[in-house]
JSON list of C-alpha atoms in Angstrom, two decimals:
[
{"chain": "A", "resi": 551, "resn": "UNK", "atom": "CA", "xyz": [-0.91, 6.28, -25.07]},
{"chain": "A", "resi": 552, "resn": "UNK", "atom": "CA", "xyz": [-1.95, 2.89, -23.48]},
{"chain": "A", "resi": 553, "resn": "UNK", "atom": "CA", "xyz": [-0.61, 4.90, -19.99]},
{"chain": "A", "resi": 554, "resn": "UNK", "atom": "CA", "xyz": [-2.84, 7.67, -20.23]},
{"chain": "A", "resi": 555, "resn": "UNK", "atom": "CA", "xyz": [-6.04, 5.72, -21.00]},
{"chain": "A", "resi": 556, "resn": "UNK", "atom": "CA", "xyz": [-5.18, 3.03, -18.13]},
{"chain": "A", "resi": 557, "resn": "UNK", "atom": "CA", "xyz": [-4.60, 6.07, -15.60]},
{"chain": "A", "resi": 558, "resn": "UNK", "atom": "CA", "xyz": [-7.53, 8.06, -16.99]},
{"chain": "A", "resi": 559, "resn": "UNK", "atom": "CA", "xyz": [-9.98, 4.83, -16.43]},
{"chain": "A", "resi": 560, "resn": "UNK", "atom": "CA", "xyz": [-8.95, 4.75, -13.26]},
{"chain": "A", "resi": 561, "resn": "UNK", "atom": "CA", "xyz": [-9.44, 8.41, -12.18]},
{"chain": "A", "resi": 562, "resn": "UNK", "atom": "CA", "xyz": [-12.69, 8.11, -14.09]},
{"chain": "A", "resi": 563, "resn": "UNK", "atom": "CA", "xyz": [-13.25, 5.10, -11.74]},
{"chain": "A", "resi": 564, "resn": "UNK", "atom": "CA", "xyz": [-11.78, 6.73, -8.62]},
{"chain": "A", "resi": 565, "resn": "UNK", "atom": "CA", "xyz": [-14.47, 9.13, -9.31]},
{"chain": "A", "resi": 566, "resn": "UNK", "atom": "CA", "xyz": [-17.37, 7.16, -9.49]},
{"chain": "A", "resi": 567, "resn": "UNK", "atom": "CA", "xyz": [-16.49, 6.00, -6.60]},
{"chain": "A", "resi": 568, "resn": "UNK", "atom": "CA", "xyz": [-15.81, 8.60, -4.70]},
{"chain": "A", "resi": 569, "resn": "UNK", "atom": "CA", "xyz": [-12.62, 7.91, -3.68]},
{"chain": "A", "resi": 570, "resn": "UNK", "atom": "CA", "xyz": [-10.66, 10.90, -3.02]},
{"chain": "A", "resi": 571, "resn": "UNK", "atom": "CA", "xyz": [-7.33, 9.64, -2.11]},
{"chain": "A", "resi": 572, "resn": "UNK", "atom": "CA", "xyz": [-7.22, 7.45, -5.47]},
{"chain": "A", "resi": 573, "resn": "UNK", "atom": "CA", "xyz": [-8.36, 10.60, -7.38]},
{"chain": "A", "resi": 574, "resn": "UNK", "atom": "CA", "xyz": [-5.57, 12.73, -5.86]},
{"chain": "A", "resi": 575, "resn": "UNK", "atom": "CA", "xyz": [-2.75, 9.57, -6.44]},
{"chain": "A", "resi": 576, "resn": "UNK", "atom": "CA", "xyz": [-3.60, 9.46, -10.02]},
{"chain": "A", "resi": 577, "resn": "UNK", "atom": "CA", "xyz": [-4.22, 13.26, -11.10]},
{"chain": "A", "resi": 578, "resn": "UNK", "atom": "CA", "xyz": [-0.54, 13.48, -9.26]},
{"chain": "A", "resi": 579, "resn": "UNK", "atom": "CA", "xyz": [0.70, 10.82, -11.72]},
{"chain": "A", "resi": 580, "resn": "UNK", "atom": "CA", "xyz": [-0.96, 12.69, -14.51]},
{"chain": "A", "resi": 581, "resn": "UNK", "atom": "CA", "xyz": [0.62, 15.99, -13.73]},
{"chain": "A", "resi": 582, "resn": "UNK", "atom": "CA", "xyz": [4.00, 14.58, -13.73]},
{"chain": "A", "resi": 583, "resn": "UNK", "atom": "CA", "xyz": [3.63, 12.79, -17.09]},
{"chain": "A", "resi": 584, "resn": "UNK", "atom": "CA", "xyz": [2.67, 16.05, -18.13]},
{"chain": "A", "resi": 585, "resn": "UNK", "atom": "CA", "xyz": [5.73, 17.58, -17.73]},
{"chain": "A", "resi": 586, "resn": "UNK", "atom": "CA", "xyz": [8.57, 16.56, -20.41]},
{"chain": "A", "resi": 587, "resn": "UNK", "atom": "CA", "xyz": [11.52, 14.26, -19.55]},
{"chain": "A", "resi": 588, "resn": "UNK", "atom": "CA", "xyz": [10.10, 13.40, -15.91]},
{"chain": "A", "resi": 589, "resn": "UNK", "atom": "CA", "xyz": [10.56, 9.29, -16.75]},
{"chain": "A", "resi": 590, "resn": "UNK", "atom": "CA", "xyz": [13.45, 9.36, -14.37]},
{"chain": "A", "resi": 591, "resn": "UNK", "atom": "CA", "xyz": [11.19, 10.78, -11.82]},
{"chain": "A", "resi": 592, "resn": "UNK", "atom": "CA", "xyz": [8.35, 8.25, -12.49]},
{"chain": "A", "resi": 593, "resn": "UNK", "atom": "CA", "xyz": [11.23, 5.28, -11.72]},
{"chain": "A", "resi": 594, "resn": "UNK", "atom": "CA", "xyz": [12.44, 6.76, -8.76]},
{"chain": "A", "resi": 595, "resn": "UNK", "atom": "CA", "xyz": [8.33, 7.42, -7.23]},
{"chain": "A", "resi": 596, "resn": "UNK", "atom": "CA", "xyz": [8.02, 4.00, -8.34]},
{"chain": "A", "resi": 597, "resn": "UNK", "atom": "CA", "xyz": [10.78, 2.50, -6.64]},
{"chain": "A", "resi": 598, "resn": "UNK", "atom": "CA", "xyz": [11.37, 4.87, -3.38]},
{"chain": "A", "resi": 599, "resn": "UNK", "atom": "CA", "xyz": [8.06, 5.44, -3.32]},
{"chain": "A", "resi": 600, "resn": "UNK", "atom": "CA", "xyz": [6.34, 2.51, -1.10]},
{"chain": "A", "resi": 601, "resn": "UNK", "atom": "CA", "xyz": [9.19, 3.17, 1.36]},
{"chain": "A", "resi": 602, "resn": "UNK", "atom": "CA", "xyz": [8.42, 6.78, 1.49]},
{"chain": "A", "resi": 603, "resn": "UNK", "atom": "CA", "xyz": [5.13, 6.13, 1.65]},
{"chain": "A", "resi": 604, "resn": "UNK", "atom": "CA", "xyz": [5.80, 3.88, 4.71]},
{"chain": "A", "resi": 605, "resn": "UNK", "atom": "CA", "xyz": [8.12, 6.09, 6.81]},
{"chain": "A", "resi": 606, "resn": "UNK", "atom": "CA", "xyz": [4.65, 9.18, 6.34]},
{"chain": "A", "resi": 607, "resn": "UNK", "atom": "CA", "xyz": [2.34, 6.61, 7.86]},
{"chain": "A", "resi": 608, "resn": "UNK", "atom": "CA", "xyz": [4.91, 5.44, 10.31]},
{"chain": "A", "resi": 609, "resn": "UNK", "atom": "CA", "xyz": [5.15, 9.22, 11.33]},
{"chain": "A", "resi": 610, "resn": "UNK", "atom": "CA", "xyz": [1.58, 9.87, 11.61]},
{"chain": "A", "resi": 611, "resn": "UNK", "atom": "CA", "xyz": [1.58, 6.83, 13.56]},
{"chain": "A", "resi": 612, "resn": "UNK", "atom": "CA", "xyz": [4.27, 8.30, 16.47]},
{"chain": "A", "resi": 613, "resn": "UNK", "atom": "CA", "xyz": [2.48, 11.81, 16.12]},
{"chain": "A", "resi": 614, "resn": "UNK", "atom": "CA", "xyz": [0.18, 10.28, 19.38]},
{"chain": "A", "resi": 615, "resn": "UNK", "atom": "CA", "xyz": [3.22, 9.35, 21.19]},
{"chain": "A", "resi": 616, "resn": "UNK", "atom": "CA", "xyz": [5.10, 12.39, 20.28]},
{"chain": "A", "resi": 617, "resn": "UNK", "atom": "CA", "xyz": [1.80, 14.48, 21.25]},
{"chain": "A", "resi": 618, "resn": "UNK", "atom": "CA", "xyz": [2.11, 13.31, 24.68]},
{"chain": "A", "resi": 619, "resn": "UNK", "atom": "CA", "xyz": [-1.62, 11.04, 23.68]},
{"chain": "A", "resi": 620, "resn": "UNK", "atom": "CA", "xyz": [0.26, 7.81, 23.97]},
{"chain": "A", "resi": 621, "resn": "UNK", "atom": "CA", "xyz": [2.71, 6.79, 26.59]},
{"chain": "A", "resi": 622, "resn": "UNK", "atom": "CA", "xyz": [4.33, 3.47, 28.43]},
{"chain": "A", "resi": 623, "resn": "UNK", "atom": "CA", "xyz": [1.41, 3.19, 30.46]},
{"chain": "A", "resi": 624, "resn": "UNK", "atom": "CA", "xyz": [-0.99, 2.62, 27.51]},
{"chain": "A", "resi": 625, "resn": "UNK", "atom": "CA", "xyz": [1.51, -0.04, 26.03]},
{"chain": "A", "resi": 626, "resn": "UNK", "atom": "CA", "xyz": [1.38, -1.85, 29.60]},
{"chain": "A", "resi": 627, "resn": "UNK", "atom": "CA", "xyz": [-2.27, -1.64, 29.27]},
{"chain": "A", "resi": 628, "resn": "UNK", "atom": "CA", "xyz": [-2.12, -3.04, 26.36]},
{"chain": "A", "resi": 629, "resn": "UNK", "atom": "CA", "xyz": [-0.35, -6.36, 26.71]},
{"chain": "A", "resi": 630, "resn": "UNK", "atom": "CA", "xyz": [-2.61, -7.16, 30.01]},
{"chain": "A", "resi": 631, "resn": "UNK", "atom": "CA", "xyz": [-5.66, -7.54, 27.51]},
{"chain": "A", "resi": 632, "resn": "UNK", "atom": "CA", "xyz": [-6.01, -10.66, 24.83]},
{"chain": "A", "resi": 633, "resn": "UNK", "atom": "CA", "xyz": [-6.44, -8.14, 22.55]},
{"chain": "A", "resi": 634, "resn": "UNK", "atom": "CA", "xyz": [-3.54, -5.97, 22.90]},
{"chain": "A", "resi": 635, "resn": "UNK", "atom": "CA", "xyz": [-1.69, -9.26, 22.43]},
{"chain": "A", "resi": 636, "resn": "UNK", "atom": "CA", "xyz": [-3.84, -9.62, 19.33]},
{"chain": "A", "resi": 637, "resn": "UNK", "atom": "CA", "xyz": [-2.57, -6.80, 18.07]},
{"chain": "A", "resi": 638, "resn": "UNK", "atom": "CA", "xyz": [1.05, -7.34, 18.72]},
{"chain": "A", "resi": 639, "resn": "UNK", "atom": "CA", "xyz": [0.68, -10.36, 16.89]},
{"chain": "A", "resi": 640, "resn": "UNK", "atom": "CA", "xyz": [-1.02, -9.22, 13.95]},
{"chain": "A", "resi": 641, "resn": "UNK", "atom": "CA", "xyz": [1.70, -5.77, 13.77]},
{"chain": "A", "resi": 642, "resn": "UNK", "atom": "CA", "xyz": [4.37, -8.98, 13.59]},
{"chain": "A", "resi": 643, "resn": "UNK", "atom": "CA", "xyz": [2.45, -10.82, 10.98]},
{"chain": "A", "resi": 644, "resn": "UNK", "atom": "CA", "xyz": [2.00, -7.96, 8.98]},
{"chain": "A", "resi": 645, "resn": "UNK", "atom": "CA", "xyz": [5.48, -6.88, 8.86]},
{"chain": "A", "resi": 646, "resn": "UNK", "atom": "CA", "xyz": [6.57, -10.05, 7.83]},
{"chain": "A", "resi": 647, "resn": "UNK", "atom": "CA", "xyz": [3.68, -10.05, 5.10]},
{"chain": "A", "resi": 648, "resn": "UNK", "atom": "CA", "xyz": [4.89, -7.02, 3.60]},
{"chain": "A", "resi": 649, "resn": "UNK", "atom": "CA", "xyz": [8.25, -8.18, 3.88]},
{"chain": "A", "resi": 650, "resn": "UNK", "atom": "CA", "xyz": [8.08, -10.92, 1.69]},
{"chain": "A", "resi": 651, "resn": "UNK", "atom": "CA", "xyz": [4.98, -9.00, -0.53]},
{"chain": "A", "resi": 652, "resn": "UNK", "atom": "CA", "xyz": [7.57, -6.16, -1.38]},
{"chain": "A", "resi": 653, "resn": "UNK", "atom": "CA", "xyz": [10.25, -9.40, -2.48]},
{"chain": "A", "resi": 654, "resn": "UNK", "atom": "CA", "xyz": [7.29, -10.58, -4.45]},
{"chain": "A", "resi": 655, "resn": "UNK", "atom": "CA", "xyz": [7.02, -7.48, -6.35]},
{"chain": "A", "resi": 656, "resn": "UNK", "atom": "CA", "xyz": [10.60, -7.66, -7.34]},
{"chain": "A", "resi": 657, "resn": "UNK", "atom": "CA", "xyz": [11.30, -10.98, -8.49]},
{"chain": "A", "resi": 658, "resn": "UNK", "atom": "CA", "xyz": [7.60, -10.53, -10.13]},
{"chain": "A", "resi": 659, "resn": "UNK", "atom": "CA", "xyz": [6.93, -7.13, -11.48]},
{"chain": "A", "resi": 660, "resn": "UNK", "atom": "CA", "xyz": [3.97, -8.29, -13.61]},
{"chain": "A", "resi": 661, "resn": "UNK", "atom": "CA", "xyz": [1.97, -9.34, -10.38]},
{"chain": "A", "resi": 662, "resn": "UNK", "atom": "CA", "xyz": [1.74, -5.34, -9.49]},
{"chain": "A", "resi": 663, "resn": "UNK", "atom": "CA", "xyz": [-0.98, -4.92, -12.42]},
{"chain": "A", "resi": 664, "resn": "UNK", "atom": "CA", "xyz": [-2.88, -7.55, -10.95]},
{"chain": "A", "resi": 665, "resn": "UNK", "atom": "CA", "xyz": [-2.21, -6.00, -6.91]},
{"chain": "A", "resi": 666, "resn": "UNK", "atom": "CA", "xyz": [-2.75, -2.36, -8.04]},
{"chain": "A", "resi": 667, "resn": "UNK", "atom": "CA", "xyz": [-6.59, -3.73, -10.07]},
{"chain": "A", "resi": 668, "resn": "UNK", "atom": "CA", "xyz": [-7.62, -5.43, -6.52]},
{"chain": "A", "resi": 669, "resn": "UNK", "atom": "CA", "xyz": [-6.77, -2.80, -4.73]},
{"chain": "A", "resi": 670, "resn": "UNK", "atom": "CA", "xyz": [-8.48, -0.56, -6.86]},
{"chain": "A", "resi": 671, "resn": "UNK", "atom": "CA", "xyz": [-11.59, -2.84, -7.08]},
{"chain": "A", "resi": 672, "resn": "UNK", "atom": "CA", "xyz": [-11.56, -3.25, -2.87]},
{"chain": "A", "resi": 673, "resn": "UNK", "atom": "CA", "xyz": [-11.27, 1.09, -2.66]},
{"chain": "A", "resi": 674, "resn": "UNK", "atom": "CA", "xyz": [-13.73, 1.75, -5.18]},
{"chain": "A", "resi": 675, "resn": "UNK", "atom": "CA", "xyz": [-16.33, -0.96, -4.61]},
{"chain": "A", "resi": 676, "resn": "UNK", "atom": "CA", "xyz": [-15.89, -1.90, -1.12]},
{"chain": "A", "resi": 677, "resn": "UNK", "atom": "CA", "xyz": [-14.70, 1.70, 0.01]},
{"chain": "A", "resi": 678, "resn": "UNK", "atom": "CA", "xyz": [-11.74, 0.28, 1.04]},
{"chain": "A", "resi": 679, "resn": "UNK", "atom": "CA", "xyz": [-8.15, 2.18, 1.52]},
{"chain": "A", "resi": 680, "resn": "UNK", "atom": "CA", "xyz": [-5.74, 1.75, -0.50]},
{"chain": "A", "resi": 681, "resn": "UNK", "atom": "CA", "xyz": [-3.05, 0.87, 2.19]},
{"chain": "A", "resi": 682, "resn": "UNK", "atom": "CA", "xyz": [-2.86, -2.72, 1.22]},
{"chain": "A", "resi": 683, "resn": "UNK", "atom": "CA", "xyz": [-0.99, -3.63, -2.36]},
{"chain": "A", "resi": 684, "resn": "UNK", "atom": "CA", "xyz": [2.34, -4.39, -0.33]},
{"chain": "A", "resi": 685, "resn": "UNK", "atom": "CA", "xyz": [0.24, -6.89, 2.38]},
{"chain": "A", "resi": 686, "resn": "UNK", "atom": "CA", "xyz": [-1.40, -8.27, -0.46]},
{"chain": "A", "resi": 687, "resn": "UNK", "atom": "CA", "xyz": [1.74, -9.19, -2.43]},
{"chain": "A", "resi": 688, "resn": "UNK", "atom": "CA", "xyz": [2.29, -10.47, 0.64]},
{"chain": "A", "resi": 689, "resn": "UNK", "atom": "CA", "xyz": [-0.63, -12.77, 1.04]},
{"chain": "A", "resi": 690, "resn": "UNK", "atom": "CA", "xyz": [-0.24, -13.77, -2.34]},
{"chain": "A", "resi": 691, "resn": "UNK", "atom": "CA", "xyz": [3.15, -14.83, -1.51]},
{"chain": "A", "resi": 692, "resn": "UNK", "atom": "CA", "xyz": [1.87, -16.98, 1.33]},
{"chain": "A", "resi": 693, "resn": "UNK", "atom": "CA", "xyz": [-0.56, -18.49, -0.71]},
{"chain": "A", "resi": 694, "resn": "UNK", "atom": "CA", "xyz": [1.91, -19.20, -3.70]},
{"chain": "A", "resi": 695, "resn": "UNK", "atom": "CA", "xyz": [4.12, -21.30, -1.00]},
{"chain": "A", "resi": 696, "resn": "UNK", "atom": "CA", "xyz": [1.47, -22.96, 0.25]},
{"chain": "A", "resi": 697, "resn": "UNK", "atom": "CA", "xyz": [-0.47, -24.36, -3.16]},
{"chain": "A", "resi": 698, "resn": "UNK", "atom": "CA", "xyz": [3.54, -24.94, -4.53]},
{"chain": "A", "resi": 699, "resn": "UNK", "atom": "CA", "xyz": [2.44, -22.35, -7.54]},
{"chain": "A", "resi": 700, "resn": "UNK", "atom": "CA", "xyz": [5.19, -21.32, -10.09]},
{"chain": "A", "resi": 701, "resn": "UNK", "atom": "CA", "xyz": [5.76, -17.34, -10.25]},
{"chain": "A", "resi": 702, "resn": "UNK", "atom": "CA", "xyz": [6.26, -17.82, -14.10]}
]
């Protein structure tokens, strides 16, 4: 029961603040709870889905490319400006972020409730996008090493 009120807070939040993409995630999760025996289903979302989730934005990411919009010259253009080298640094450092945020979650599954509230809070307040939780586990991560914290 705890589940449903958590998830229903959260859409009542999502609405409030007018945040359509959290409103669709958690009606989804709603519907499928709705239908019996789908706790097998809820795992696997929950564990395939960040890399699912991934590999669509990585796709609508290539769409330009595939499109014809984006080519080798606009890469070369790229790396002759600071800021295309800004940005090929900060692609690395994220990946390596969300690297280590997605080993976080794993060895530390209790962190996630703690992710998934900030993220929420940053959407609905700060009208954010929820694109983050695996960067910030990643973050946290960094910050964790760096102040010697204990995960326990």
């Amino acid at each position: 029961m705890e589940s449903w009120l958590f998830l229903l807070a959260i859409l009542v939040v999502a609405w409030l603040g007018k945040n359509q993409s959290l409103q669709i995630a958690t009606v989804v999760v709603l519907l499928i709870k709705l239908i019996p025996n789908t706790s097998k289903l809820l795992t696997t979302i929950g564990q395939k889905g960040i890399n699912w989730g991934v590999t669509l934005i990585t796709v609508a990411i290539l769409i330009p490319i595939a499109t014809g919009q984006i080519g080798f010259r606009d890469l070369w253009h790229a790396f002759k400006s600071p800021v295309g080298w800004i940005a090929v640094a900060c692609g690395v450092l994220v990946s390596v972020l969300s690297f280590h945020g997605v080993g976080l979650l794993s060895a530390t599954p209790e962190i996630t409730v703690a992710l998934v509230f900030g993220t929420i809070m940053g959407v609905v307040l700060l009208k954010g996008i929820a694109a983050g939780p695996i960067i910030a586990a990643g973050i946290t991560y960094c910050i964790i090493q760096v102040l010697h914290l204990s995960l326990q």
